[in-house]
């Protein structure tokens, strides 16, 4: 009995294992490509998906007016839905012409009315959206991008495919192009026009967005597994070379295996589909894969709780900047795939101030500064660390050792991210680790202006910084703006609202059979998946 | 029996109510703000306020609970904070993949554990027993993620027999063969841990029965060893094991968090983790409620099974 049973089990297992061995590893056509990201999108709302995962999927289906990329440290704009644009001499009136053949996936043309509908939807106080910043500078909007009662909105339809916006004040055109031009995706008025704004977030369209205006059409979303797209053959910038495209949800731990098996062609990169640092050397060694690392605007920082009297002396904060061995974090923890800068403007940004150098790693200097500031060397600081980002967790141990060497006692407290964030907002910490990713424009008011996101995390208000940020946002002249933001970066390094630990380069991978996949300086604004080409493998 | 059943089912109602009150309270008191987790960090303070009002988070906990309960009684589990989709749909679309995985794993682990445990018991302290014990402990002590990654490395990467993850080939129409092919590795990995513990359980239960008088009687009657073991000992030894299956029903539905993560399996475990990370209260409450119902039913089922397989137990 027992031998027979065992034999049956063994046979059954073997048969199951070998079943359709043909399915794996079949050659992939040049018409199919697979991209991969770590987590599922929460919805496909172009104005309300809450994560970069959602926007990664949205960008295949929905277009913005423009895209841009850095060329010789200058922003160069490229047409997407808009084919022409112009700025009036006053830097307040912006005129856009939509591409004559730009159309929705159901064949209807994309019109100025669709753009107006999008702006009016975003600015409706009842709409759930996170795109307020895309319209906040338009005349008639309040600072959060909501329509102020009764005011005349600076949006005018000039023709079926032509419109202009008017800003409340003169603005740097690049700022408008970034926020309005490529941060905002246009909604179909003929599909969503009849929906009440407060019902929009739950509208089934955002789970099943069949009418887009981008190079790919939505086919289906297999929950937690993949999003399937098919080429939009009548895309106005040219039919995509790839006919079927999948965005697959792949956990970080198996991304390398998928690449090695040729099951994955393009990682999403950024903070949503990078190669784990521990797999990086192995991915670089896969012959049919190209490992690409590129500068990204995302960085990690150590926040100070300004409500603590003992952290208010800027010498103490600078001492900690000296104490932390940031070059080691980059060379060891990031295997060299990182950059250092003493502020929130990334080193690859056109407004980056090269004259501001990060404070050098110097334990003796740190100790001296602490003594000068009258630091109590028996005090123990709570360093709050969120779990989830392995590199960040590892960096906490280095930071702790470094600070102890300089005479600052540190105790690490780890928690999941929501708890961590709640503790920071409640000022229930001394120092804490957080990450951030910014845009191209140097305006960081949404973080550092008193009352903005990060000042509420670190409980800081700095008049000098507020003033510089207001001035920078209100200045249209680019040379003058550069001066202001140079000064801002000097002040930032001196005041140190927080210590930037490192800018992590994005570690992406592309199958060598793919070409024209653009990983740019600011990949987010230069996407162009209709140009992707795949070779038969 | 019928009165007993009716009584048990009636008691279940206040228990479920109590569970929802407690879990709603605990969830609401957990640090972490759902709106902070939802929103793009670039969103303005006004966007945040709208969102908070929209989700009804400004109400006191008691008011929110009563509103939630009222909706549930009308058959509406609410809407997910993070996706806006109905909670019932978010959970519903994950039930089948989870059950496919967990039930397969359960069947697999029983199919392995019962014969192995039986043989280990009848040949106690022989090399067969030692090998079975060794492998069982290996299954128990190796973490699932390690087994999973090792399985992927060997079968998906080196041998190329099996896919890395997912429930079907990309864009495929999900034929049975394709589905099975994707199921083998995750189900085996998930079964390994369960089978290890179960083998030990069967073995000790079997040993206990083998030492009993009626088994000796059977031997004395001159029955063949095979018959004694199979017909007399095994059936009794399986009574507690079968009960165990009833108690495992809620676990089946809750999903296998780690296995699902490693193998891109779109199940309940992943949904739970995702919902916790985003503090998606409606989804978490939905999962809690459904799991609670299944725990209650599973326990009831276990009790009934007892009386069926063991005539000594009766409910009046």
Coordinates of C-alpha atoms in Angstrom, one line a residue, chain B residues 25 31 118 124 140 199 201 245 250 281 304:
Chain B
X25 CA -12.1 50.6 16.9
X31 CA -1.5 55.4 13.9
X118 CA 1.5 6.8 8.6
X124 CA 9.1 4.1 14.1
X140 CA 8.4 23.5 8.8
X199 CA 3.2 14.8 8.9
X201 CA 0.6 15.4 13.5
X245 CA -9.0 20.7 8.1
X250 CA -10.5 30.6 7.5
X281 CA -10.3 50.9 6.3
X304 CA -20.2 18.8 13.2

